[in-house]
mmCIF file of C-alpha atoms in Angstrom:
data_model
loop_
_atom_site.group_PDB
_atom_site.id
_atom_site.type_symbol
_atom_site.label_atom_id
_atom_site.label_comp_id
_atom_site.label_asym_id
_atom_site.label_seq_id
_atom_site.Cartn_x
_atom_site.Cartn_y
_atom_site.Cartn_z
ATOM 1 C CA GLU K 1 26.928 189.270 76.456
ATOM 2 C CA PRO K 2 25.494 188.639 73.165
ATOM 3 C CA GLU K 3 22.172 189.978 72.357
ATOM 4 C CA VAL K 4 19.461 189.248 69.808
ATOM 5 C CA THR K 5 18.677 192.607 67.650
ATOM 6 C CA GLN K 6 15.650 193.869 66.277
ATOM 7 C CA THR K 7 14.813 196.485 63.611
ATOM 8 C CA PRO K 8 13.037 198.712 63.676
ATOM 9 C CA SER K 9 11.747 199.229 67.168
ATOM 10 C CA HIS K 10 8.362 200.695 65.957
ATOM 11 C CA GLN K 11 7.000 200.107 62.587
ATOM 12 C CA VAL K 12 3.753 201.962 61.394
ATOM 13 C CA THR K 13 2.098 200.670 58.276
ATOM 14 C CA GLN K 14 -1.489 200.782 56.764
ATOM 15 C CA MET K 15 -3.951 198.068 56.907
ATOM 16 C CA GLY K 16 -3.104 195.795 53.815
ATOM 17 C CA GLN K 17 0.449 196.759 53.400
ATOM 18 C CA GLU K 18 3.099 194.377 53.849
ATOM 19 C CA VAL K 19 5.542 194.730 56.393
ATOM 20 C CA ILE K 20 9.127 192.878 57.098
ATOM 21 C CA LEU K 21 10.337 192.660 60.436
ATOM 22 C CA ARG K 22 14.079 191.900 60.939
ATOM 23 C CA CYS K 23 15.965 190.067 63.585
ATOM 24 C CA VAL K 24 19.633 189.266 64.256
ATOM 25 C CA PRO K 25 19.915 186.067 66.208
ATOM 26 C CA ILE K 26 22.690 185.516 68.492
ATOM 27 C CA SER K 27 25.525 184.182 65.897
ATOM 28 C CA ASN K 28 26.208 180.360 67.250
ATOM 29 C CA HIS K 29 22.653 179.638 67.631
ATOM 30 C CA LEU K 30 20.566 176.992 65.818
ATOM 31 C CA TYR K 31 16.798 178.119 66.811
ATOM 32 C CA PHE K 32 14.825 181.108 65.993
ATOM 33 C CA TYR K 33 11.585 182.394 67.165
ATOM 34 C CA TRP K 34 9.057 184.967 66.363
ATOM 35 C CA TYR K 35 6.813 185.688 69.516
ATOM 36 C CA ARG K 36 4.185 188.742 69.959
ATOM 37 C CA GLN K 37 2.450 190.530 72.798
ATOM 38 C CA ILE K 38 -0.789 192.369 72.111
ATOM 39 C CA LEU K 39 -0.856 195.202 74.483
ATOM 40 C CA GLY K 40 -2.004 193.908 77.869
ATOM 41 C CA GLN K 41 -2.018 190.294 76.896
ATOM 42 C CA LYS K 42 0.371 187.238 77.146
ATOM 43 C CA VAL K 43 3.389 186.725 75.359
ATOM 44 C CA GLU K 44 2.239 184.241 72.446
ATOM 45 C CA PHE K 45 4.182 182.300 70.153
ATOM 46 C CA LEU K 46 4.127 182.016 66.236
ATOM 47 C CA VAL K 47 6.698 180.044 64.983
ATOM 48 C CA SER K 48 9.969 178.429 65.446
ATOM 49 C CA PHE K 49 12.584 177.962 63.041
ATOM 50 C CA TYR K 50 15.407 175.601 62.586
ATOM 51 C CA ASN K 51 17.981 174.306 59.944
ATOM 52 C CA ASN K 52 15.877 176.506 57.302
ATOM 53 C CA GLU K 53 12.763 175.445 57.815
ATOM 54 C CA ILE K 54 9.695 176.157 60.148
ATOM 55 C CA SER K 55 9.885 173.587 62.857
ATOM 56 C CA GLU K 56 6.620 174.453 64.947
ATOM 57 C CA LYS K 57 3.945 177.057 64.223
ATOM 58 C CA SER K 58 0.828 177.943 66.207
ATOM 59 C CA GLU K 59 -2.446 178.510 64.686
ATOM 60 C CA ILE K 60 -2.116 182.727 64.514
ATOM 61 C CA PHE K 61 0.700 181.609 61.994
ATOM 62 C CA ASP K 62 -1.580 181.824 58.813
ATOM 63 C CA ASP K 63 -0.828 181.865 55.442
ATOM 64 C CA GLN K 64 -0.154 185.792 55.901
ATOM 65 C CA PHE K 65 2.683 184.830 57.901
ATOM 66 C CA SER K 66 6.071 183.896 56.303
ATOM 67 C CA VAL K 67 9.565 183.859 58.007
ATOM 68 C CA GLU K 68 13.055 183.884 56.109
ATOM 69 C CA ARG K 69 16.529 183.222 56.981
ATOM 70 C CA PRO K 70 17.785 185.014 53.582
ATOM 71 C CA ASP K 71 21.372 184.874 54.856
ATOM 72 C CA GLY K 72 23.886 183.498 57.541
ATOM 73 C CA SER K 73 22.756 186.388 60.121
ATOM 74 C CA ASN K 74 19.322 187.538 59.609
ATOM 75 C CA PHE K 75 16.008 186.296 60.405
ATOM 76 C CA THR K 76 12.484 187.915 59.032
ATOM 77 C CA LEU K 77 9.382 187.953 59.558
ATOM 78 C CA LYS K 78 6.797 188.916 56.602
ATOM 79 C CA ILE K 79 3.309 189.843 56.898
ATOM 80 C CA ARG K 80 2.142 190.066 53.617
ATOM 81 C CA SER K 81 -1.416 192.148 54.287
ATOM 82 C CA THR K 82 -1.413 193.453 57.505
ATOM 83 C CA LYS K 83 -4.637 193.690 59.619
ATOM 84 C CA LEU K 84 -5.698 195.858 62.734
ATOM 85 C CA GLU K 85 -5.185 192.947 65.012
ATOM 86 C CA ASP K 86 -1.816 192.504 63.835
ATOM 87 C CA SER K 87 -0.925 195.545 66.163
ATOM 88 C CA ALA K 88 1.708 194.000 68.788
ATOM 89 C CA MET K 89 4.932 193.778 69.944
ATOM 90 C CA TYR K 90 7.127 191.455 67.840
ATOM 91 C CA PHE K 91 9.686 189.425 69.644
ATOM 92 C CA CYS K 92 12.314 187.470 68.196
ATOM 93 C CA ALA K 93 14.452 184.841 70.091
ATOM 94 C CA SER K 94 17.106 182.252 69.567
ATOM 95 C CA SER K 95 18.427 179.567 71.657
ATOM 96 C CA ALA K 96 21.279 177.258 71.048
ATOM 97 C CA SER K 97 18.972 174.283 71.879
ATOM 98 C CA SER K 98 15.153 173.552 71.436
ATOM 99 C CA PRO K 99 12.924 173.769 74.128
ATOM 100 C CA GLY K 100 12.332 170.401 74.295
ATOM 101 C CA GLN K 101 15.551 168.809 74.650
ATOM 102 C CA GLY K 102 18.612 169.969 77.428
ATOM 103 C CA ARG K 103 18.578 173.787 78.586
ATOM 104 C CA PRO K 104 15.705 175.741 76.448
ATOM 105 C CA LYS K 105 17.134 179.135 77.517
ATOM 106 C CA LEU K 106 16.039 181.727 74.909
ATOM 107 C CA PHE K 107 17.396 184.769 74.481
ATOM 108 C CA PHE K 108 14.974 187.704 73.076
ATOM 109 C CA GLY K 109 15.300 190.911 71.379
ATOM 110 C CA SER K 110 13.816 194.108 72.918
ATOM 111 C CA GLY K 111 10.988 193.812 69.989
ATOM 112 C CA THR K 112 9.296 195.657 67.264
ATOM 113 C CA GLN K 113 6.382 197.779 68.182
ATOM 114 C CA LEU K 114 3.901 197.195 64.992
ATOM 115 C CA SER K 115 1.191 199.739 64.520
ATOM 116 C CA VAL K 116 -1.196 198.666 61.667
ATOM 117 C CA LEU K 117 -3.757 202.200 60.967
ATOM 118 C CA GLN C 1 -9.406 176.407 81.832
ATOM 119 C CA LYS C 2 -6.653 178.474 80.222
ATOM 120 C CA GLU C 3 -3.485 176.271 79.991
ATOM 121 C CA VAL C 4 -1.558 178.428 82.080
ATOM 122 C CA GLU C 5 -2.805 180.810 84.778
ATOM 123 C CA GLN C 6 -0.986 183.846 86.296
ATOM 124 C CA ASP C 7 -2.074 186.489 88.843
ATOM 125 C CA PRO C 8 -1.446 189.984 86.891
ATOM 126 C CA GLY C 9 -1.337 191.882 90.155
ATOM 127 C CA PRO C 10 0.185 194.280 90.681
ATOM 128 C CA LEU C 11 2.034 193.390 93.584
ATOM 129 C CA SER C 12 3.418 196.109 95.841
ATOM 130 C CA VAL C 13 6.012 195.442 98.220
ATOM 131 C CA PRO C 14 8.468 197.319 100.501
ATOM 132 C CA GLU C 15 12.103 196.685 99.702
ATOM 133 C CA GLY C 16 13.387 194.044 101.674
ATOM 134 C CA ALA C 17 10.181 191.927 101.603
ATOM 135 C CA ILE C 18 10.210 188.184 100.374
ATOM 136 C CA VAL C 19 7.960 188.304 97.263
ATOM 137 C CA SER C 20 6.094 184.992 96.211
ATOM 138 C CA LEU C 21 4.863 184.388 92.357
ATOM 139 C CA ASN C 22 2.800 181.879 91.292
ATOM 140 C CA CYS C 23 1.082 180.178 88.244
ATOM 141 C CA THR C 24 -0.750 176.855 87.720
ATOM 142 C CA TYR C 25 -1.113 175.022 84.912
ATOM 143 C CA SER C 26 -3.449 172.256 83.051
ATOM 144 C CA ASN C 27 -1.187 170.711 80.752
ATOM 145 C CA SER C 28 0.610 167.761 82.140
ATOM 146 C CA ALA C 29 2.986 167.191 79.096
ATOM 147 C CA PHE C 30 4.566 170.298 80.403
ATOM 148 C CA GLN C 31 8.342 169.462 81.774
ATOM 149 C CA TYR C 32 10.361 172.465 81.638
ATOM 150 C CA PHE C 33 9.384 175.610 83.812
ATOM 151 C CA MET C 34 10.874 179.038 83.290
ATOM 152 C CA TRP C 35 10.561 182.362 85.098
ATOM 153 C CA TYR C 36 11.062 185.422 82.732
ATOM 154 C CA ARG C 37 11.602 189.097 83.894
ATOM 155 C CA GLN C 38 10.067 191.817 81.579
ATOM 156 C CA TYR C 39 10.944 195.616 82.273
ATOM 157 C CA SER C 40 9.005 197.967 80.105
ATOM 158 C CA ARG C 41 9.323 198.052 76.534
ATOM 159 C CA LYS C 42 11.780 195.280 76.795
ATOM 160 C CA GLY C 43 11.704 191.591 75.799
ATOM 161 C CA PRO C 44 11.686 188.970 78.304
ATOM 162 C CA GLU C 45 14.782 188.091 80.318
ATOM 163 C CA LEU C 46 15.323 184.124 81.561
ATOM 164 C CA LEU C 47 15.738 184.214 85.214
ATOM 165 C CA MET C 48 15.166 180.912 86.352
ATOM 166 C CA TYR C 49 14.507 177.141 84.656
ATOM 167 C CA THR C 50 13.564 174.194 86.207
ATOM 168 C CA TYR C 51 13.193 170.578 84.539
ATOM 169 C CA SER C 52 10.385 168.750 86.106
ATOM 170 C CA SER C 53 9.381 169.148 89.929
ATOM 171 C CA GLY C 54 11.818 170.304 92.304
ATOM 172 C CA ASN C 55 13.666 173.403 93.720
ATOM 173 C CA LYS C 56 16.218 175.728 92.402
ATOM 174 C CA GLU C 57 18.068 178.540 93.789
ATOM 175 C CA ASP C 58 20.071 181.328 91.996
ATOM 176 C CA GLY C 59 21.274 184.121 94.620
ATOM 177 C CA ARG C 60 17.685 185.545 95.956
ATOM 178 C CA PHE C 61 15.637 183.719 93.686
ATOM 179 C CA THR C 62 14.220 180.114 94.658
ATOM 180 C CA ALA C 63 12.250 178.367 91.964
ATOM 181 C CA GLN C 64 9.686 175.724 92.932
ATOM 182 C CA VAL C 65 7.720 173.271 90.935
ATOM 183 C CA ASP C 66 5.366 170.729 92.301
ATOM 184 C CA LYS C 67 4.129 168.916 89.278
ATOM 185 C CA SER C 68 1.570 166.566 91.454
ATOM 186 C CA SER C 69 -0.598 170.027 91.986
ATOM 187 C CA LYS C 70 0.530 171.653 88.621
ATOM 188 C CA TYR C 71 1.500 174.843 90.754
ATOM 189 C CA ILE C 72 4.996 176.125 90.315
ATOM 190 C CA SER C 73 6.400 179.169 92.340
ATOM 191 C CA LEU C 74 9.166 182.344 92.177
ATOM 192 C CA PHE C 75 10.377 183.547 95.432
ATOM 193 C CA ILE C 76 12.714 186.463 95.579
ATOM 194 C CA ARG C 77 14.366 187.462 98.514
ATOM 195 C CA ASP C 78 15.523 190.651 99.874
ATOM 196 C CA SER C 79 13.395 192.456 97.126
ATOM 197 C CA GLN C 80 15.103 195.635 95.605
ATOM 198 C CA PRO C 81 13.494 198.367 93.660
ATOM 199 C CA SER C 82 15.295 197.100 90.705
ATOM 200 C CA ASP C 83 13.644 193.929 90.898
ATOM 201 C CA SER C 84 10.243 195.778 89.760
ATOM 202 C CA ALA C 85 9.151 194.501 86.650
ATOM 203 C CA THR C 86 6.714 192.309 85.379
ATOM 204 C CA TYR C 87 7.655 188.440 85.922
ATOM 205 C CA LEU C 88 6.288 185.603 83.469
ATOM 206 C CA CYS C 89 6.305 182.030 84.056
ATOM 207 C CA ALA C 90 6.635 179.983 80.765
ATOM 208 C CA MET C 91 6.337 176.170 80.494
ATOM 209 C CA SER C 92 7.128 173.724 77.520
ATOM 210 C CA GLY C 93 7.020 169.835 76.817
ATOM 211 C CA THR C 94 9.296 167.480 75.493
ATOM 212 C CA THR C 95 6.495 166.096 72.879
ATOM 213 C CA GLY C 96 3.782 167.666 71.033
ATOM 214 C CA ARG C 97 3.630 171.230 71.348
ATOM 215 C CA ARG C 98 7.459 172.015 72.158
ATOM 216 C CA ALA C 99 6.962 175.810 72.117
ATOM 217 C CA LEU C 100 7.128 178.153 75.326
ATOM 218 C CA THR C 101 3.760 178.916 76.731
ATOM 219 C CA PHE C 102 3.429 181.778 79.030
ATOM 220 C CA GLY C 103 1.579 183.231 81.761
ATOM 221 C CA SER C 104 -0.278 186.776 81.471
ATOM 222 C CA GLY C 105 2.403 187.862 83.613
ATOM 223 C CA THR C 106 2.603 189.349 87.119
ATOM 224 C CA ARG C 107 3.427 192.855 87.697
ATOM 225 C CA LEU C 108 5.417 193.554 90.701
ATOM 226 C CA GLN C 109 6.579 197.170 92.041
ATOM 227 C CA VAL C 110 9.268 196.930 94.933
ATOM 228 C CA GLN C 111 8.772 200.541 97.097
ATOM 229 C CA PRO C 112 12.229 201.826 98.240
#
């Protein structure tokens, strides 16, 4: 079965450093997402991306965050200057259709655990 | 009031029991209702998806949506130790905010 692949599985960084989290969505999917889950808390939406632009973002996704699809297969999340509170599990997801239309089946990757020290 | 509320559990049941998991929500714009299963250190995996009100059955799993009460349920029949996981409800609308809004998850432990 096709799957969403995320690398690295763990990332440790110093506060103030830039990090890039990488994802390879399922190949025929058109919608891409980043969610995060702080330990013990709920899964939170960060951003959705379609047709090479952000289609929706949450209040968490401020100017420190950016997303990019640099080629036909990768989807990245960049945090420019990490803060302690950015420590979380970051999940990439992809879907063939938007959650607001048709069958909103999102496939999630296994996540990148980001630890900011 | 939180947008989606879910009892965090943990819920411990013997193998073979019927499990009932529930969420309530406040946003009447939600139209799509989903249940995800999440194993430790893994991403959420979609179990069931329902549009608007009604029931949906898939094997041992039944999802129910009551939009008038803003209440959704997931029933697991003949529960197995392999069902031990955290179950997340998630919802989305067709207008405005269309991203998934998750509940906090209910941790289920099925004892052999």
